[in-house]
GROMACS .gro file of C-alpha atoms in nm:
model
  223
    1MET     CA    1  -1.429  -5.151  -5.418
    2GLN     CA    2  -1.155  -5.271  -5.179
    3PHE     CA    3  -1.249  -5.183  -4.813
    4ASP     CA    4  -0.986  -4.963  -4.644
    5ALA     CA    5  -0.993  -5.014  -4.296
    6ARG     CA    6  -0.756  -4.729  -4.205
    7ASN     CA    7  -0.970  -4.481  -4.424
    8PHE     CA    8  -1.312  -4.600  -4.258
    9LEU     CA    9  -1.172  -4.542  -3.917
   10VAL     CA   10  -0.996  -4.225  -3.986
   11GLY     CA   11  -1.319  -4.123  -4.154
   12LEU     CA   12  -1.552  -4.259  -3.852
   13ILE     CA   13  -1.321  -4.070  -3.589
   14VAL     CA   14  -1.327  -3.770  -3.772
   15ILE     CA   15  -1.696  -3.719  -3.865
   16LEU     CA   16  -1.803  -3.825  -3.502
   17LEU     CA   17  -1.592  -3.555  -3.347
   18SER     CA   18  -1.678  -3.300  -3.593
   19ILE     CA   19  -2.052  -3.370  -3.522
   20THR     CA   20  -1.960  -3.342  -3.139
   21LEU     CA   21  -1.827  -3.003  -3.208
   22HIS     CA   22  -2.086  -2.881  -3.414
   23GLU     CA   23  -2.370  -2.956  -3.154
   24PHE     CA   24  -2.150  -2.795  -2.889
   25GLY     CA   25  -2.143  -2.472  -3.104
   26HIS     CA   26  -2.541  -2.486  -3.094
   27ALA     CA   27  -2.537  -2.576  -2.724
   28PHE     CA   28  -2.263  -2.292  -2.615
   29SER     CA   29  -2.421  -2.038  -2.798
   30ALA     CA   30  -2.763  -2.067  -2.655
   31ASP     CA   31  -2.616  -2.086  -2.300
   32ARG     CA   32  -2.443  -1.751  -2.323
   33LEU     CA   33  -2.765  -1.621  -2.484
   34GLY     CA   34  -2.925  -1.703  -2.149
   35ASP     CA   35  -3.086  -2.022  -2.229
   36PRO     CA   36  -3.055  -2.267  -1.930
   37THR     CA   37  -3.207  -2.543  -2.138
   38PRO     CA   38  -2.881  -2.674  -2.304
   39ARG     CA   39  -2.677  -2.687  -1.985
   40SER     CA   40  -2.982  -2.857  -1.783
   41GLN     CA   41  -2.919  -3.144  -2.042
   42GLY     CA   42  -2.580  -3.167  -2.015
   43ARG     CA   43  -2.520  -3.042  -2.370
   44VAL     CA   44  -2.256  -2.763  -2.279
   45THR     CA   45  -1.971  -3.014  -2.285
   46LEU     CA   46  -1.744  -3.166  -2.556
   47TRP     CA   47  -1.775  -3.512  -2.458
   48PRO     CA   48  -1.940  -3.689  -2.781
   49ASP     CA   49  -2.145  -3.966  -2.585
   50LYS     CA   50  -2.353  -3.606  -2.506
   51HIS     CA   51  -2.411  -3.533  -2.852
   52LEU     CA   52  -2.405  -3.848  -3.051
   53ASP     CA   53  -2.758  -3.987  -3.161
   54PRO     CA   54  -2.745  -4.399  -3.178
   55LEU     CA   55  -2.958  -4.437  -3.466
   56GLY     CA   56  -2.776  -4.131  -3.656
   57THR     CA   57  -2.395  -4.283  -3.559
   58ILE     CA   58  -2.532  -4.605  -3.729
   59MET     CA   59  -2.639  -4.447  -4.024
   60ILE     CA   60  -2.278  -4.297  -4.033
   61ILE     CA   61  -2.112  -4.654  -4.011
   62PHE     CA   62  -2.318  -4.771  -4.310
   63THR     CA   63  -2.296  -4.502  -4.536
   64LEU     CA   64  -1.926  -4.472  -4.468
   65LEU     CA   65  -1.888  -4.796  -4.587
   66SER     CA   66  -2.009  -4.688  -4.912
   67GLY     CA   67  -1.765  -4.423  -4.929
   68PHE     CA   68  -2.033  -4.132  -4.832
   69GLY     CA   69  -2.066  -4.076  -4.442
   70ILE     CA   70  -2.461  -3.960  -4.372
   71GLY     CA   71  -2.563  -3.952  -4.051
   72TRP     CA   72  -2.662  -3.693  -3.742
   73GLY     CA   73  -2.621  -3.584  -3.392
   74LYS     CA   74  -2.857  -3.547  -3.103
   75PRO     CA   75  -3.018  -3.200  -3.164
   76VAL     CA   76  -2.986  -2.968  -2.902
   77MET     CA   77  -3.286  -2.846  -2.762
   78TYR     CA   78  -3.331  -2.446  -2.703
   79ASN     CA   79  -3.591  -2.205  -2.570
   80PRO     CA   80  -3.595  -1.902  -2.769
   81ARG     CA   81  -3.842  -1.737  -2.499
   82TYR     CA   82  -3.507  -1.679  -2.279
   83PHE     CA   83  -3.308  -1.464  -2.595
   84LYS     CA   84  -3.365  -1.074  -2.575
   85SER     CA   85  -3.452  -1.127  -2.941
   86TYR     CA   86  -3.645  -1.418  -3.088
   87ARG     CA   87  -3.520  -1.373  -3.429
   88TRP     CA   88  -3.163  -1.289  -3.359
   89GLY     CA   89  -3.114  -1.567  -3.067
   90THR     CA   90  -3.245  -1.829  -3.295
   91PHE     CA   91  -3.024  -1.698  -3.578
   92ILE     CA   92  -2.717  -1.715  -3.387
   93THR     CA   93  -2.790  -2.050  -3.213
   94LYS     CA   94  -2.814  -2.205  -3.531
   95ILE     CA   95  -2.545  -2.052  -3.724
   96CYS     CA   96  -2.292  -2.163  -3.450
   97GLY     CA   97  -2.332  -2.506  -3.565
   98PRO     CA   98  -2.192  -2.415  -3.914
   99LEU     CA   99  -1.929  -2.166  -3.775
  100MET     CA  100  -1.790  -2.430  -3.534
  101ASN     CA  101  -1.726  -2.647  -3.860
  102LEU     CA  102  -1.588  -2.350  -4.041
  103LEU     CA  103  -1.347  -2.273  -3.759
  104ILE     CA  104  -1.210  -2.611  -3.747
  105ALA     CA  105  -1.157  -2.604  -4.110
  106LEU     CA  106  -0.978  -2.306  -4.130
  107VAL     CA  107  -0.737  -2.414  -3.815
  108VAL     CA  108  -0.665  -2.755  -3.996
  109GLY     CA  109  -0.673  -2.568  -4.375
  110LEU     CA  110  -0.428  -2.272  -4.267
  111PHE     CA  111  -0.179  -2.526  -4.083
  112LEU     CA  112  -0.147  -2.711  -4.433
  113ARG     CA  113  -0.106  -2.409  -4.611
  114ILE     CA  114   0.182  -2.288  -4.377
  115SER     CA  115   0.314  -2.647  -4.438
  116LEU     CA  116   0.289  -2.631  -4.806
  117ALA     CA  117   0.412  -2.273  -4.827
  118THR     CA  118   0.740  -2.353  -4.597
  119GLY     CA  119   0.772  -2.701  -4.731
  120HIS     CA  120   0.760  -2.876  -4.411
  121VAL     CA  121   0.542  -3.165  -4.566
  122ASN     CA  122   0.705  -3.479  -4.438
  123TRP     CA  123   0.467  -3.518  -4.191
  124MET     CA  124   0.178  -3.546  -4.463
  125TYR     CA  125   0.302  -3.845  -4.646
  126GLU     CA  126   0.409  -4.158  -4.614
  127ARG     CA  127   0.760  -4.252  -4.585
  128THR     CA  128   0.758  -4.466  -4.910
  129GLY     CA  129   0.574  -4.166  -5.065
  130ASP     CA  130   0.303  -4.370  -5.158
  131GLY     CA  131   0.000  -4.193  -5.009
  132PHE     CA  132  -0.080  -3.979  -4.695
  133SER     CA  133   0.053  -4.037  -4.377
  134LEU     CA  134  -0.205  -4.129  -4.074
  135TYR     CA  135  -0.126  -3.724  -3.969
  136GLY     CA  136  -0.185  -3.638  -4.323
  137LEU     CA  137  -0.516  -3.839  -4.380
  138PHE     CA  138  -0.650  -3.704  -4.040
  139ALA     CA  139  -0.585  -3.328  -4.159
  140ILE     CA  140  -0.737  -3.356  -4.477
  141GLU     CA  141  -1.047  -3.561  -4.322
  142PHE     CA  142  -1.098  -3.277  -4.054
  143LEU     CA  143  -1.056  -3.005  -4.330
  144VAL     CA  144  -1.277  -3.194  -4.585
  145THR     CA  145  -1.554  -3.318  -4.352
  146ASN     CA  146  -1.597  -2.980  -4.145
  147LEU     CA  147  -1.650  -2.803  -4.470
  148ALA     CA  148  -1.893  -3.114  -4.596
  149LEU     CA  149  -2.089  -3.056  -4.268
  150MET     CA  150  -2.108  -2.666  -4.289
  151PHE     CA  151  -2.221  -2.660  -4.649
  152PHE     CA  152  -2.500  -2.959  -4.575
  153ASN     CA  153  -2.600  -2.806  -4.262
  154LEU     CA  154  -2.676  -2.470  -4.441
  155ILE     CA  155  -2.910  -2.598  -4.664
  156PRO     CA  156  -3.239  -2.441  -4.599
  157ILE     CA  157  -3.456  -2.769  -4.544
  158HIS     CA  158  -3.602  -2.925  -4.212
  159PRO     CA  159  -3.416  -3.019  -3.968
  160LEU     CA  160  -3.111  -2.867  -4.099
  161ASP     CA  161  -2.954  -2.557  -3.948
  162GLY     CA  162  -3.020  -2.352  -4.275
  163GLN     CA  163  -3.390  -2.353  -4.246
  164LYS     CA  164  -3.397  -2.175  -3.909
  165ILE     CA  165  -3.107  -1.947  -4.026
  166LEU     CA  166  -3.314  -1.855  -4.341
  167SER     CA  167  -3.650  -1.820  -4.169
  168SER     CA  168  -3.474  -1.621  -3.898
  169LEU     CA  169  -3.384  -1.342  -4.148
  170MET     CA  170  -3.721  -1.344  -4.341
  171PRO     CA  171  -4.020  -1.113  -4.222
  172MET     CA  172  -4.195  -1.314  -3.922
  173GLU     CA  173  -4.516  -1.384  -4.109
  174MET     CA  174  -4.313  -1.535  -4.419
  175GLY     CA  175  -4.074  -1.706  -4.175
  176GLN     CA  176  -4.352  -1.903  -4.021
  177ARG     CA  177  -4.487  -2.015  -4.296
  178PHE     CA  178  -4.160  -2.130  -4.432
  179ASP     CA  179  -4.098  -2.317  -4.138
  180ILE     CA  180  -4.446  -2.473  -4.113
  181PHE     CA  181  -4.385  -2.600  -4.474
  182MET     CA  182  -4.037  -2.732  -4.447
  183GLU     CA  183  -4.138  -2.915  -4.120
  184GLN     CA  184  -4.408  -3.083  -4.304
  185TYR     CA  185  -4.213  -3.189  -4.615
  186GLY     CA  186  -3.822  -3.134  -4.563
  187MET     CA  187  -3.751  -3.501  -4.377
  188ILE     CA  188  -3.870  -3.643  -4.725
  189PHE     CA  189  -3.561  -3.468  -4.893
  190LEU     CA  190  -3.314  -3.595  -4.635
  191ILE     CA  191  -3.459  -3.964  -4.640
  192ILE     CA  192  -3.410  -3.930  -5.018
  193VAL     CA  193  -3.049  -3.830  -4.985
  194ALA     CA  194  -2.961  -4.092  -4.729
  195VAL     CA  195  -3.128  -4.357  -4.975
  196SER     CA  196  -2.934  -4.234  -5.271
  197GLY     CA  197  -2.612  -4.292  -5.104
  198GLY     CA  198  -2.465  -3.916  -5.188
  199ARG     CA  199  -2.566  -3.943  -5.556
  200ILE     CA  200  -2.787  -3.654  -5.500
  201ILE     CA  201  -2.599  -3.423  -5.274
  202GLY     CA  202  -2.242  -3.508  -5.370
  203PRO     CA  203  -2.273  -3.320  -5.720
  204LEU     CA  204  -2.406  -3.012  -5.505
  205LEU     CA  205  -2.152  -3.025  -5.249
  206THR     CA  206  -1.843  -3.121  -5.415
  207PRO     CA  207  -1.772  -2.828  -5.589
  208ALA     CA  208  -1.847  -2.614  -5.295
  209ILE     CA  209  -1.587  -2.798  -5.099
  210SER     CA  210  -1.328  -2.802  -5.361
  211HIS     CA  211  -1.328  -2.438  -5.397
  212ALA     CA  212  -1.352  -2.365  -5.016
  213VAL     CA  213  -1.038  -2.596  -4.981
  214GLN     CA  214  -0.832  -2.440  -5.241
  215LEU     CA  215  -0.939  -2.074  -5.093
  216ILE     CA  216  -0.810  -2.192  -4.767
  217VAL     CA  217  -0.496  -2.393  -4.851
  218GLY     CA  218  -0.421  -2.248  -5.160
  219SER     CA  219  -0.414  -2.551  -5.328
  220PRO     CA  220  -0.639  -2.789  -5.518
  221LEU     CA  221  -0.454  -3.080  -5.387
  222PHE     CA  222  -0.710  -3.188  -5.110
  223GLY     CA  223  -1.015  -3.120  -5.292
   0.00000   0.00000   0.00000
């Protein structure tokens, strides 16, 4: 497979910015719920250097070379004892990361939908008609990458957001047992996913992303 430097750089920029916004969503929500921890650690900011994990960024770079970027940002530390409700404070803090990705996807996707509906699509394509322009490529990458991050992080395994989102909705004792189990074995799954280069998680996420793109944009063109 021929290396495409433009696609690689666009993909890298988009995924790093999307992870930054995802982690900001966690930090901002915890801060608003009364927990001073994220602000004291400088996480209530949109500066990427505060949210990117060095090893996770290296992983993104290497896996992007194989066509499927997998990596992580620096987890936002929070103390649920500051929340008025331990359960709902945890739920809101955890779900606001994926919701930030959904918000980005909706904004970009609706812009694409309006462009398609009104016929103003020249900005999306190269003048030669051979492929997407840089603007079009960025738009599509922001749409698809943020949907992928949202769905991936909603998987209920440790250390993804879905674990705490699900356990927060369970009866307390059941949720605690679920958290203990996932904290013991969840990382094994993520290691297998990373080593597989997307062959395991890709078939699960691709249909969900394609359907979401078609729902938002009104066309399967970008799926």
